[in-house]
């Protein structure tokens, strides 16, 4: 499948900006090649994903990435059925519905991202007000996305009051196998700074305070710009028991593609990742190169539902050290796997200012200059 080929009926002005960058810009030549590898054996069961990729981008891009992930970890995908999005076969099989959280209608578009927004990836969130401005918006968008996909699985009444059967009623779907929602965040221009904070709050009710450097149990947040209360800790709601886990990332971006390209060949991008580590200093600065690459699975997380009807237990993900997060006795547990990416900074200027950039990030995140 050639997802970059011209499609009849799509004019150039209707192409998504990110698609055009990948297709046309020499800077993204390596990234384009990686995506072509991802989709070489992708089965377009609805005959529409190439169009979706070119016009709307994010949802198709996320599915291409997930396909590459499943192929890498070694699970077997069935291409026989057109829903859910991914059907994993075998005794350890499971079902995955993919979804993205996009910027709300009328929200500030990514085209208005400024140099300050870009440079601020090197700076941690330091105040509770700044944190809530970012995270509460993410919580609202993610809550809507997860609810939409849960409805698709369980069935729902549409706006006309008609019952729409769920995927669980399909003959090929077994309710004894895990149902997983795979969610990627593109919900605001600074989604790269969300890390896992929005999901810890939304799923487990653990809301972080950067000013106090602690997590606090919280039941709701107020929808930004409104008065509606959005539930937190939704994994403890009865309705969510059908969701075994959430696969999540907020780093599957064009920056991810630059980083993967930089990892396997000479690339004009200069990419650094800020990674959390249990050992001091807790924030390590990772300059991406062929010797110190970024892996496809870096920045990918699995959040387990402690109250799920069917637990999600995938050996292939564990064997590939995907970072898994769960809750036990009111404590958040993180597997000792890949060091998570807290922030990523990409510069088209190459390594011209790499020492300044790296020392700035290290000192801001750690309070001292300490990077490796």
XYZ file of C-alpha atoms in Angstrom:
372
model
C 0.000 0.000 0.000
C 1.413 3.344 -1.073
C -0.115 5.831 1.368
C 1.815 8.707 -0.202
C 0.412 8.187 -3.724
C -1.966 10.814 -5.072
C -5.623 9.957 -4.483
C -8.271 11.053 -6.948
C -10.589 13.659 -5.502
C -8.159 15.086 -2.923
C -6.814 18.473 -3.921
C -3.473 19.641 -2.588
C -5.083 22.293 -0.405
C -7.123 19.599 1.368
C -4.059 17.611 2.385
C -3.083 17.690 6.041
C -0.053 19.858 6.745
C 1.842 17.051 8.468
C 1.227 14.706 5.549
C 2.611 17.301 3.144
C 5.705 17.748 5.297
C 6.376 14.014 5.256
C 5.723 13.722 1.535
C 7.571 16.791 0.317
C 10.241 17.968 2.763
C 13.771 16.529 2.398
C 14.112 16.976 6.182
C 11.580 14.153 6.644
C 12.951 11.804 3.973
C 14.043 9.254 6.562
C 10.747 9.510 8.429
C 8.795 8.963 5.215
C 10.819 5.837 4.515
C 10.077 4.462 7.998
C 6.329 4.949 7.538
C 6.488 3.236 4.154
C 8.047 0.278 5.964
C 5.294 0.296 8.585
C 2.511 0.073 5.993
C 4.168 -2.371 3.594
C 2.014 -5.206 4.962
C -0.801 -3.154 6.510
C -4.253 -4.477 5.546
C -6.718 -1.668 4.833
C -9.906 -3.541 5.656
C -12.165 -0.528 5.016
C -10.350 0.792 1.928
C -10.188 4.292 3.384
C -7.120 4.610 5.608
C -4.839 6.132 2.949
C -7.388 8.890 2.396
C -7.726 9.345 6.147
C -3.950 9.616 6.439
C -3.696 12.284 3.779
C -6.663 14.411 4.838
C -6.836 14.019 8.651
C -3.516 12.338 9.435
C -3.446 11.543 13.168
C -5.838 8.596 13.428
C -4.286 6.740 10.492
C -0.764 7.623 11.626
C -1.538 6.138 15.065
C -2.902 2.940 13.493
C 0.215 2.600 11.339
C 2.363 2.967 14.449
C 0.312 0.390 16.387
C 0.583 -2.041 13.486
C 4.374 -1.647 13.593
C 4.326 -2.193 17.373
C 2.274 -5.386 17.164
C 4.519 -6.690 14.415
C 7.642 -5.918 16.425
C 6.511 -7.551 19.659
C 5.410 -10.637 17.755
C 1.664 -10.980 18.253
C -0.423 -12.438 15.438
C -3.046 -10.195 13.870
C -6.163 -11.468 12.160
C -7.122 -9.628 8.974
C -10.387 -11.508 8.546
C -12.671 -9.044 10.346
C -13.264 -5.324 9.906
C -13.804 -4.592 13.587
C -12.437 -4.012 16.175
C -9.408 -2.209 14.705
C -6.960 -4.952 15.720
C -7.835 -8.555 16.502
C -4.936 -10.431 18.100
C -5.194 -14.172 17.689
C -4.077 -17.060 19.871
C -4.694 -18.195 23.433
C -3.405 -14.848 24.699
C -5.424 -12.931 22.139
C -7.133 -9.604 22.705
C -8.995 -6.835 20.889
C -7.826 -3.266 20.358
C -9.772 -0.174 19.355
C -7.546 2.711 18.320
C -8.516 6.338 18.925
C -6.857 9.746 19.064
C -7.703 12.799 21.133
C -7.754 15.807 18.840
C -7.886 19.524 19.563
C -11.426 20.616 20.402
C -13.462 22.524 17.835
C -12.432 26.154 18.057
C -9.288 25.297 20.011
C -5.885 26.751 19.153
C -4.536 24.785 16.151
C -1.045 23.348 15.976
C -0.219 25.830 13.221
C -0.158 28.509 15.922
C 2.554 26.787 17.932
C 5.245 29.398 18.609
C 8.984 29.193 19.145
C 8.302 29.571 22.867
C 5.973 26.561 22.776
C 8.698 24.583 21.036
C 11.487 25.669 23.379
C 9.303 25.118 26.461
C 9.629 21.378 25.901
C 12.969 21.830 27.672
C 11.228 23.260 30.732
C 9.208 21.285 33.307
C 5.791 22.409 34.505
C 6.446 24.198 37.801
C 3.119 25.642 38.987
C -0.212 24.007 39.787
C -1.996 26.580 37.611
C 0.101 25.790 34.538
C -0.326 22.082 35.234
C -4.120 22.237 35.483
C -4.386 24.354 32.325
C -2.626 21.620 30.374
C -3.752 18.442 32.105
C -7.442 19.263 32.632
C -7.908 19.874 28.918
C -6.185 16.574 28.194
C -8.391 14.778 30.719
C -11.560 16.056 29.046
C -10.421 15.064 25.566
C -9.187 11.622 26.672
C -12.351 10.926 28.656
C -14.453 11.566 25.557
C -12.224 9.391 23.368
C -12.273 6.433 25.754
C -16.041 6.679 26.268
C -16.599 6.678 22.515
C -14.621 3.467 22.057
C -16.204 1.783 25.062
C -19.605 2.462 23.505
C -18.429 0.808 20.297
C -17.566 -2.323 22.270
C -20.580 -2.563 24.584
C -23.246 -1.057 22.307
C -25.115 2.217 22.817
C -28.240 4.212 22.026
C -27.691 6.786 19.307
C -29.215 10.282 19.310
C -32.399 8.947 17.736
C -32.820 6.417 20.528
C -31.881 3.443 18.368
C -29.775 0.714 19.938
C -26.473 0.185 18.108
C -25.041 -3.299 18.827
C -21.501 -3.422 20.185
C -18.486 -5.342 18.985
C -18.943 -7.802 21.854
C -22.022 -9.113 20.058
C -20.024 -10.046 16.946
C -19.711 -13.804 16.455
C -15.918 -13.616 16.303
C -15.530 -11.584 19.519
C -15.199 -13.444 22.815
C -16.053 -11.547 26.015
C -13.522 -13.794 27.772
C -10.662 -12.023 26.010
C -9.350 -8.564 26.962
C -10.662 -5.435 25.265
C -8.047 -2.667 25.096
C -8.357 0.965 24.011
C -5.231 2.376 22.338
C -5.199 6.155 22.737
C -2.789 8.729 21.309
C -2.834 12.341 22.440
C -2.934 15.273 20.017
C -5.402 17.219 22.130
C -3.669 20.627 22.270
C -0.580 22.265 20.850
C 1.552 21.292 23.868
C 0.410 17.679 24.153
C 4.083 16.678 24.246
C 4.274 17.928 27.843
C 1.442 15.741 29.194
C 3.686 12.773 29.969
C 1.489 10.259 31.908
C -0.064 12.827 34.265
C -3.406 13.088 32.465
C -3.879 9.322 32.432
C -2.888 8.821 36.071
C -5.576 11.336 37.031
C -8.260 10.188 34.604
C -7.842 6.450 35.174
C -6.736 6.205 38.825
C -7.691 9.594 40.322
C -4.036 10.408 41.073
C -3.639 14.131 40.373
C -0.130 15.581 40.519
C 0.862 18.859 42.168
C 4.185 20.157 40.779
C 4.384 22.789 43.511
C 4.238 20.147 46.249
C 5.747 17.304 44.204
C 3.069 14.866 45.349
C 0.078 13.019 43.938
C -3.289 13.740 45.528
C -6.463 11.670 45.280
C -9.038 13.659 43.348
C -12.536 12.734 42.161
C -13.335 15.372 39.524
C -11.967 18.298 37.570
C -13.925 21.188 36.101
C -14.083 21.228 32.339
C -11.891 24.124 31.139
C -14.027 27.053 30.026
C -17.174 25.575 31.575
C -18.721 24.273 34.756
C -19.209 20.566 33.984
C -17.483 18.142 36.330
C -15.403 15.425 34.675
C -14.978 12.194 36.632
C -11.503 11.028 37.556
C -10.518 7.515 38.605
C -12.781 6.065 35.897
C -11.169 2.629 36.221
C -13.198 2.370 39.442
C -16.498 2.976 37.629
C -18.599 -0.125 36.989
C -19.040 0.764 33.310
C -15.286 0.705 32.711
C -14.896 -2.905 33.793
C -15.195 -3.954 30.137
C -11.923 -2.116 29.386
C -9.000 -4.302 30.384
C -6.296 -1.705 29.764
C -5.413 1.503 27.967
C -2.416 1.642 25.643
C -1.295 5.271 25.565
C 1.272 7.603 24.083
C 1.650 11.356 23.762
C 4.955 11.124 21.871
C 3.957 9.493 18.560
C 4.541 12.647 16.547
C 6.678 13.953 13.715
C 9.304 14.358 16.441
C 9.092 10.604 17.026
C 9.722 10.040 13.335
C 12.742 12.365 13.344
C 14.078 10.537 16.381
C 13.607 7.078 14.851
C 15.260 8.271 11.649
C 18.137 9.792 13.591
C 18.541 6.468 15.390
C 19.276 4.446 12.259
C 21.017 6.840 9.880
C 22.547 10.258 9.506
C 19.658 12.703 9.819
C 19.609 16.518 9.946
C 17.496 16.590 13.105
C 18.938 17.099 16.549
C 16.751 15.239 19.051
C 17.008 15.065 22.819
C 14.678 13.211 25.160
C 14.196 13.958 28.827
C 13.708 10.606 30.529
C 12.643 9.793 34.067
C 14.829 7.417 36.035
C 14.517 6.005 39.554
C 18.180 6.727 40.262
C 19.500 10.222 40.948
C 19.533 12.514 39.029
C 16.014 11.460 38.161
C 15.844 13.209 34.799
C 18.392 11.941 32.315
C 19.046 13.790 29.073
C 19.250 11.457 26.102
C 20.784 12.801 22.893
C 19.493 10.528 20.140
C 22.051 9.010 17.788
C 22.861 5.721 16.115
C 24.879 4.802 19.227
C 22.105 5.989 21.592
C 18.916 5.334 19.605
C 15.268 5.877 20.412
C 13.310 2.651 20.182
C 9.934 2.247 18.514
C 8.445 1.276 21.886
C 9.875 4.229 23.830
C 7.109 6.535 25.046
C 4.465 3.785 24.902
C 2.576 2.858 28.088
C 0.050 0.254 29.177
C -2.323 1.293 31.974
C -3.984 -1.740 33.574
C -7.528 -1.629 34.913
C -7.435 -3.154 38.415
C -11.190 -3.805 38.257
C -11.418 -5.226 34.745
C -13.647 -8.231 34.124
C -10.816 -9.701 32.065
C -7.243 -8.822 32.958
C -4.790 -7.861 30.235
C -1.642 -9.964 30.444
C 0.440 -9.915 27.273
C 3.741 -11.758 27.473
C 4.944 -10.237 24.203
C 4.716 -6.705 25.607
C 6.531 -7.697 28.799
C 9.275 -9.479 26.857
C 9.844 -6.257 24.910
C 9.951 -4.120 28.053
C 6.947 -1.937 27.300
C 6.353 0.193 30.388
C 3.277 -1.050 32.285
C 1.435 0.933 34.953
C -1.091 -0.357 37.459
C -2.562 0.417 40.873
C -2.449 -1.775 43.967
C -3.653 -0.722 47.439
C -3.890 2.917 46.362
C -0.286 2.897 45.144
C 0.781 3.448 41.534
C 3.135 0.719 40.329
C 5.396 1.085 37.285
C 7.266 -1.816 35.750
C 11.037 -1.630 35.637
C 11.172 -1.303 31.882
C 12.085 1.504 29.509
C 12.842 4.870 31.023
C 9.760 6.916 30.094
C 10.031 9.997 27.900
C 8.906 13.044 29.868
C 9.655 15.495 27.054
C 11.250 15.583 23.614
C 12.913 18.477 21.813
C 13.698 18.429 18.101
C 15.739 21.085 16.346
C 16.315 21.449 12.581
C 19.605 23.213 13.401
C 21.353 19.930 14.072
C 23.693 19.836 17.033
C 24.823 23.449 16.750
C 23.584 24.315 20.248
C 23.399 20.808 21.658
C 25.480 21.442 24.791
C 23.437 24.506 25.707
C 20.150 22.703 25.020
C 21.121 19.626 27.012
C 22.461 21.537 29.995
C 19.365 23.751 30.032
C 17.042 20.739 30.101
C 19.120 18.948 32.742
C 19.335 21.940 35.047
C 15.643 22.801 34.685
C 14.390 19.267 35.335
C 16.929 18.301 38.002
C 17.795 21.644 39.518
C 21.441 21.027 38.660
C 23.549 20.350 35.581
C 23.670 16.584 35.310
C 23.192 14.720 32.088
C 24.615 11.703 30.325
